[in-house]
PDB file of C-alpha atoms in Angstrom:
ATOM      1  CA  UNK A1247       0.116   9.671 -26.946  1.00  0.00           C
ATOM      2  CA  UNK A1248      -1.254   7.861 -30.013  1.00  0.00           C
ATOM      3  CA  UNK A1249      -3.779   5.000 -29.515  1.00  0.00           C
ATOM      4  CA  UNK A1250      -1.254   2.335 -30.540  1.00  0.00           C
ATOM      5  CA  UNK A1251       1.336   3.412 -28.029  1.00  0.00           C
ATOM      6  CA  UNK A1252      -1.295   3.666 -25.305  1.00  0.00           C
ATOM      7  CA  UNK A1253      -2.522   0.156 -26.070  1.00  0.00           C
ATOM      8  CA  UNK A1254       1.030  -1.161 -25.949  1.00  0.00           C
ATOM      9  CA  UNK A1255       1.747   0.391 -22.593  1.00  0.00           C
ATOM     10  CA  UNK A1256      -1.384  -0.866 -20.964  1.00  0.00           C
ATOM     11  CA  UNK A1257      -1.118  -3.161 -17.970  1.00  0.00           C
ATOM     12  CA  UNK A1258      -3.792  -5.244 -19.643  1.00  0.00           C
ATOM     13  CA  UNK A1259      -1.362  -6.313 -22.454  1.00  0.00           C
ATOM     14  CA  UNK A1260      -0.284  -9.908 -22.390  1.00  0.00           C
ATOM     15  CA  UNK A1261       3.073 -10.431 -20.637  1.00  0.00           C
ATOM     16  CA  UNK A1262       5.954 -11.903 -22.439  1.00  0.00           C
ATOM     17  CA  UNK A1263       5.914 -15.722 -22.805  1.00  0.00           C
ATOM     18  CA  UNK A1264       9.126 -16.257 -20.813  1.00  0.00           C
ATOM     19  CA  UNK A1265       7.359 -15.129 -17.602  1.00  0.00           C
ATOM     20  CA  UNK A1266       5.808 -17.868 -15.532  1.00  0.00           C
ATOM     21  CA  UNK A1267       2.008 -18.060 -15.309  1.00  0.00           C
ATOM     22  CA  UNK A1268       2.008 -16.888 -11.721  1.00  0.00           C
ATOM     23  CA  UNK A1269       4.249 -13.988 -12.554  1.00  0.00           C
ATOM     24  CA  UNK A1270       2.045 -12.991 -15.473  1.00  0.00           C
ATOM     25  CA  UNK A1271      -0.987 -12.730 -13.269  1.00  0.00           C
ATOM     26  CA  UNK A1272       0.840 -11.047 -10.476  1.00  0.00           C
ATOM     27  CA  UNK A1273       2.210  -8.409 -12.884  1.00  0.00           C
ATOM     28  CA  UNK A1274      -1.297  -7.734 -14.062  1.00  0.00           C
ATOM     29  CA  UNK A1275      -3.111  -7.887 -10.667  1.00  0.00           C
ATOM     30  CA  UNK A1276      -0.851  -5.836  -8.314  1.00  0.00           C
ATOM     31  CA  UNK A1277      -0.918  -2.591 -10.370  1.00  0.00           C
ATOM     32  CA  UNK A1278      -4.668  -2.760 -10.276  1.00  0.00           C
ATOM     33  CA  UNK A1279      -4.862  -2.976  -6.519  1.00  0.00           C
ATOM     34  CA  UNK A1280      -1.971  -0.728  -5.830  1.00  0.00           C
ATOM     35  CA  UNK A1281      -4.326   2.284  -4.922  1.00  0.00           C
ATOM     36  CA  UNK A1282      -6.151   0.156  -2.347  1.00  0.00           C
ATOM     37  CA  UNK A1283      -3.032  -0.905  -0.349  1.00  0.00           C
ATOM     38  CA  UNK A1284      -3.986   1.219   2.694  1.00  0.00           C
ATOM     39  CA  UNK A1285      -7.436  -0.208   2.893  1.00  0.00           C
ATOM     40  CA  UNK A1286      -6.122  -3.771   2.296  1.00  0.00           C
ATOM     41  CA  UNK A1287      -3.575  -3.407   5.166  1.00  0.00           C
ATOM     42  CA  UNK A1288      -6.418  -2.007   7.303  1.00  0.00           C
ATOM     43  CA  UNK A1289      -8.587  -5.113   6.523  1.00  0.00           C
ATOM     44  CA  UNK A1290      -5.619  -7.380   7.335  1.00  0.00           C
ATOM     45  CA  UNK A1291      -5.041  -5.684  10.671  1.00  0.00           C
ATOM     46  CA  UNK A1292      -8.669  -5.832  11.792  1.00  0.00           C
ATOM     47  CA  UNK A1293      -8.827  -9.431  10.693  1.00  0.00           C
ATOM     48  CA  UNK A1294      -5.923 -10.235  13.016  1.00  0.00           C
ATOM     49  CA  UNK A1295      -7.573  -8.171  15.819  1.00  0.00           C
ATOM     50  CA  UNK A1296     -10.816 -10.113  15.215  1.00  0.00           C
ATOM     51  CA  UNK A1297      -8.987 -13.459  15.372  1.00  0.00           C
ATOM     52  CA  UNK A1298      -7.272 -12.462  18.612  1.00  0.00           C
ATOM     53  CA  UNK A1299     -10.633 -11.460  20.200  1.00  0.00           C
ATOM     54  CA  UNK A1300     -12.182 -14.773  19.054  1.00  0.00           C
ATOM     55  CA  UNK A1301      -9.378 -16.661  20.762  1.00  0.00           C
ATOM     56  CA  UNK A1302     -10.312 -15.121  24.083  1.00  0.00           C
ATOM     57  CA  UNK A1303     -13.942 -16.127  23.981  1.00  0.00           C
ATOM     58  CA  UNK A1304     -13.412 -19.794  24.989  1.00  0.00           C
ATOM     59  CA  UNK A1305     -11.335 -18.693  27.944  1.00  0.00           C
ATOM     60  CA  UNK A1306     -14.111 -16.418  29.209  1.00  0.00           C
ATOM     61  CA  UNK A1307     -16.753 -19.140  28.617  1.00  0.00           C
ATOM     62  CA  UNK A1308     -14.605 -21.572  30.611  1.00  0.00           C
ATOM     63  CA  UNK A1309     -14.294 -18.967  33.479  1.00  0.00           C
ATOM     64  CA  UNK A1310     -18.105 -18.405  33.512  1.00  0.00           C
ATOM     65  CA  UNK A1311     -18.892 -22.204  33.440  1.00  0.00           C
ATOM     66  CA  UNK A1312     -16.184 -22.891  36.159  1.00  0.00           C
ATOM     67  CA  UNK A1313     -17.459 -20.215  38.451  1.00  0.00           C
ATOM     68  CA  UNK A1314     -20.993 -21.482  38.121  1.00  0.00           C
ATOM     69  CA  UNK A1315     -20.344 -25.161  38.749  1.00  0.00           C
ATOM     70  CA  UNK A1316     -17.516 -24.868  41.317  1.00  0.00           C
ATOM     71  CA  UNK A1317     -18.424 -21.775  43.346  1.00  0.00           C
ATOM     72  CA  UNK A1318     -22.185 -21.925  42.525  1.00  0.00           C
ATOM     73  CA  UNK A1319     -22.602 -18.286  41.608  1.00  0.00           C
ATOM     74  CA  UNK A1320     -22.887 -16.417  38.249  1.00  0.00           C
ATOM     75  CA  UNK A1321     -19.971 -14.176  37.617  1.00  0.00           C
ATOM     76  CA  UNK A1322     -21.525 -11.084  36.181  1.00  0.00           C
ATOM     77  CA  UNK A1323     -18.182  -9.457  35.409  1.00  0.00           C
ATOM     78  CA  UNK A1324     -17.097 -12.411  33.165  1.00  0.00           C
ATOM     79  CA  UNK A1325     -20.467 -12.408  31.418  1.00  0.00           C
ATOM     80  CA  UNK A1326     -20.195  -8.702  30.870  1.00  0.00           C
ATOM     81  CA  UNK A1327     -16.717  -8.975  29.477  1.00  0.00           C
ATOM     82  CA  UNK A1328     -17.819 -11.986  27.280  1.00  0.00           C
ATOM     83  CA  UNK A1329     -20.759  -9.962  25.848  1.00  0.00           C
ATOM     84  CA  UNK A1330     -18.600  -6.825  25.258  1.00  0.00           C
ATOM     85  CA  UNK A1331     -16.029  -9.071  23.516  1.00  0.00           C
ATOM     86  CA  UNK A1332     -18.717 -10.691  21.338  1.00  0.00           C
ATOM     87  CA  UNK A1333     -20.073  -7.281  20.377  1.00  0.00           C
ATOM     88  CA  UNK A1334     -16.609  -6.043  19.578  1.00  0.00           C
ATOM     89  CA  UNK A1335     -15.978  -9.085  17.438  1.00  0.00           C
ATOM     90  CA  UNK A1336     -19.243  -8.591  15.567  1.00  0.00           C
ATOM     91  CA  UNK A1337     -18.590  -4.961  15.006  1.00  0.00           C
ATOM     92  CA  UNK A1338     -15.090  -5.656  13.694  1.00  0.00           C
ATOM     93  CA  UNK A1339     -16.460  -8.322  11.366  1.00  0.00           C
ATOM     94  CA  UNK A1340     -19.091  -5.880   9.984  1.00  0.00           C
ATOM     95  CA  UNK A1341     -16.328  -3.233   9.373  1.00  0.00           C
ATOM     96  CA  UNK A1342     -14.176  -5.862   7.706  1.00  0.00           C
ATOM     97  CA  UNK A1343     -17.056  -6.910   5.409  1.00  0.00           C
ATOM     98  CA  UNK A1344     -17.813  -3.333   4.497  1.00  0.00           C
ATOM     99  CA  UNK A1345     -14.194  -2.570   3.701  1.00  0.00           C
ATOM    100  CA  UNK A1346     -13.917  -5.745   1.541  1.00  0.00           C
ATOM    101  CA  UNK A1347     -17.034  -4.709  -0.327  1.00  0.00           C
ATOM    102  CA  UNK A1348     -15.538  -1.217  -0.849  1.00  0.00           C
ATOM    103  CA  UNK A1349     -12.294  -2.631  -2.210  1.00  0.00           C
ATOM    104  CA  UNK A1350     -14.245  -4.955  -4.522  1.00  0.00           C
ATOM    105  CA  UNK A1351     -16.394  -2.043  -5.918  1.00  0.00           C
ATOM    106  CA  UNK A1352     -13.418   0.208  -6.363  1.00  0.00           C
ATOM    107  CA  UNK A1353     -11.408  -2.599  -8.026  1.00  0.00           C
ATOM    108  CA  UNK A1354     -14.242  -3.353 -10.392  1.00  0.00           C
ATOM    109  CA  UNK A1355     -14.491   0.348 -11.354  1.00  0.00           C
ATOM    110  CA  UNK A1356     -10.731   0.593 -11.907  1.00  0.00           C
ATOM    111  CA  UNK A1357     -10.817  -2.516 -14.069  1.00  0.00           C
ATOM    112  CA  UNK A1358     -13.723  -1.234 -16.137  1.00  0.00           C
ATOM    113  CA  UNK A1359     -11.977   2.081 -16.681  1.00  0.00           C
ATOM    114  CA  UNK A1360      -8.724   0.348 -17.753  1.00  0.00           C
ATOM    115  CA  UNK A1361     -10.558  -1.963 -20.107  1.00  0.00           C
ATOM    116  CA  UNK A1362     -12.579   0.975 -21.447  1.00  0.00           C
ATOM    117  CA  UNK A1363      -9.443   2.954 -22.119  1.00  0.00           C
ATOM    118  CA  UNK A1364      -8.035   0.063 -24.106  1.00  0.00           C
ATOM    119  CA  UNK A1365     -11.235  -0.525 -26.110  1.00  0.00           C
ATOM    120  CA  UNK A1366     -11.635   3.227 -26.791  1.00  0.00           C
ATOM    121  CA  UNK A1367      -8.151   3.302 -28.185  1.00  0.00           C
ATOM    122  CA  UNK A1368      -9.031   0.844 -30.938  1.00  0.00           C
ATOM    123  CA  UNK A1369      -9.688   2.025 -34.423  1.00  0.00           C
ATOM    124  CA  UNK A1370     -13.329   1.766 -35.694  1.00  0.00           C
ATOM    125  CA  UNK A1371     -12.332  -0.992 -38.239  1.00  0.00           C
ATOM    126  CA  UNK A1372     -10.891  -3.054 -35.299  1.00  0.00           C
ATOM    127  CA  UNK A1373     -14.166  -2.878 -33.483  1.00  0.00           C
ATOM    128  CA  UNK A1374     -16.134  -3.964 -36.610  1.00  0.00           C
ATOM    129  CA  UNK A1375     -14.657  -7.420 -36.181  1.00  0.00           C
ATOM    130  CA  UNK A1376     -16.842  -7.984 -33.151  1.00  0.00           C
ATOM    131  CA  UNK A1377     -20.621  -8.675 -33.374  1.00  0.00           C
ATOM    132  CA  UNK A1378     -22.989  -6.199 -31.776  1.00  0.00           C
ATOM    133  CA  UNK A1379     -22.813  -6.239 -28.017  1.00  0.00           C
ATOM    134  CA  UNK A1380     -20.144  -9.064 -28.021  1.00  0.00           C
ATOM    135  CA  UNK A1381     -17.400  -6.821 -26.779  1.00  0.00           C
ATOM    136  CA  UNK A1382     -19.444  -5.075 -24.124  1.00  0.00           C
ATOM    137  CA  UNK A1383     -20.877  -8.403 -22.895  1.00  0.00           C
ATOM    138  CA  UNK A1384     -17.334  -9.803 -22.620  1.00  0.00           C
ATOM    139  CA  UNK A1385     -16.028  -6.812 -20.740  1.00  0.00           C
ATOM    140  CA  UNK A1386     -18.934  -6.919 -18.233  1.00  0.00           C
ATOM    141  CA  UNK A1387     -18.605 -10.696 -17.761  1.00  0.00           C
ATOM    142  CA  UNK A1388     -14.823 -10.492 -17.224  1.00  0.00           C
ATOM    143  CA  UNK A1389     -15.135  -7.606 -14.866  1.00  0.00           C
ATOM    144  CA  UNK A1390     -17.808  -9.444 -12.803  1.00  0.00           C
ATOM    145  CA  UNK A1391     -15.611 -12.568 -12.603  1.00  0.00           C
ATOM    146  CA  UNK A1392     -12.659 -10.544 -11.396  1.00  0.00           C
ATOM    147  CA  UNK A1393     -14.789  -8.745  -8.810  1.00  0.00           C
ATOM    148  CA  UNK A1394     -16.312 -12.033  -7.604  1.00  0.00           C
ATOM    149  CA  UNK A1395     -12.836 -13.591  -7.163  1.00  0.00           C
ATOM    150  CA  UNK A1396     -11.617 -10.539  -5.230  1.00  0.00           C
ATOM    151  CA  UNK A1397     -14.775 -10.364  -3.032  1.00  0.00           C
ATOM    152  CA  UNK A1398     -14.319 -14.110  -1.998  1.00  0.00           C
ATOM    153  CA  UNK A1399     -10.692 -13.641  -0.875  1.00  0.00           C
TER     154      UNK A1399
END
């Protein structure tokens, strides 16, 4: 495939003007994260699990406080379950954070490869239009912005 055809078929090409702004960004973004869908689904599932576990914590704390003030004894079983639930929630949160960082790193690498493929397909005279380092600086800056947006979501 010649460089011009490769550049035209790139997912980084601007979408047609009749597309809405949201559709333009969705058409660009979803192909880039398509390879991470399994990991993204896993992160969503463990986020739901973590939320469910967090919802049970006030109930257990209520049982512990109630048993202490009404019956005047410390319910070791409820405290043990609460601590186990707390550790499970913390572990799930750590796994979730690790997976999100992994997705961000892989997304950043994929984006850099795609941008690099587009830039490497340019003719030398097209690259001469840019000042020294301007293109590389712009690519790194844009990739970092995209990675930061993804890591905060």
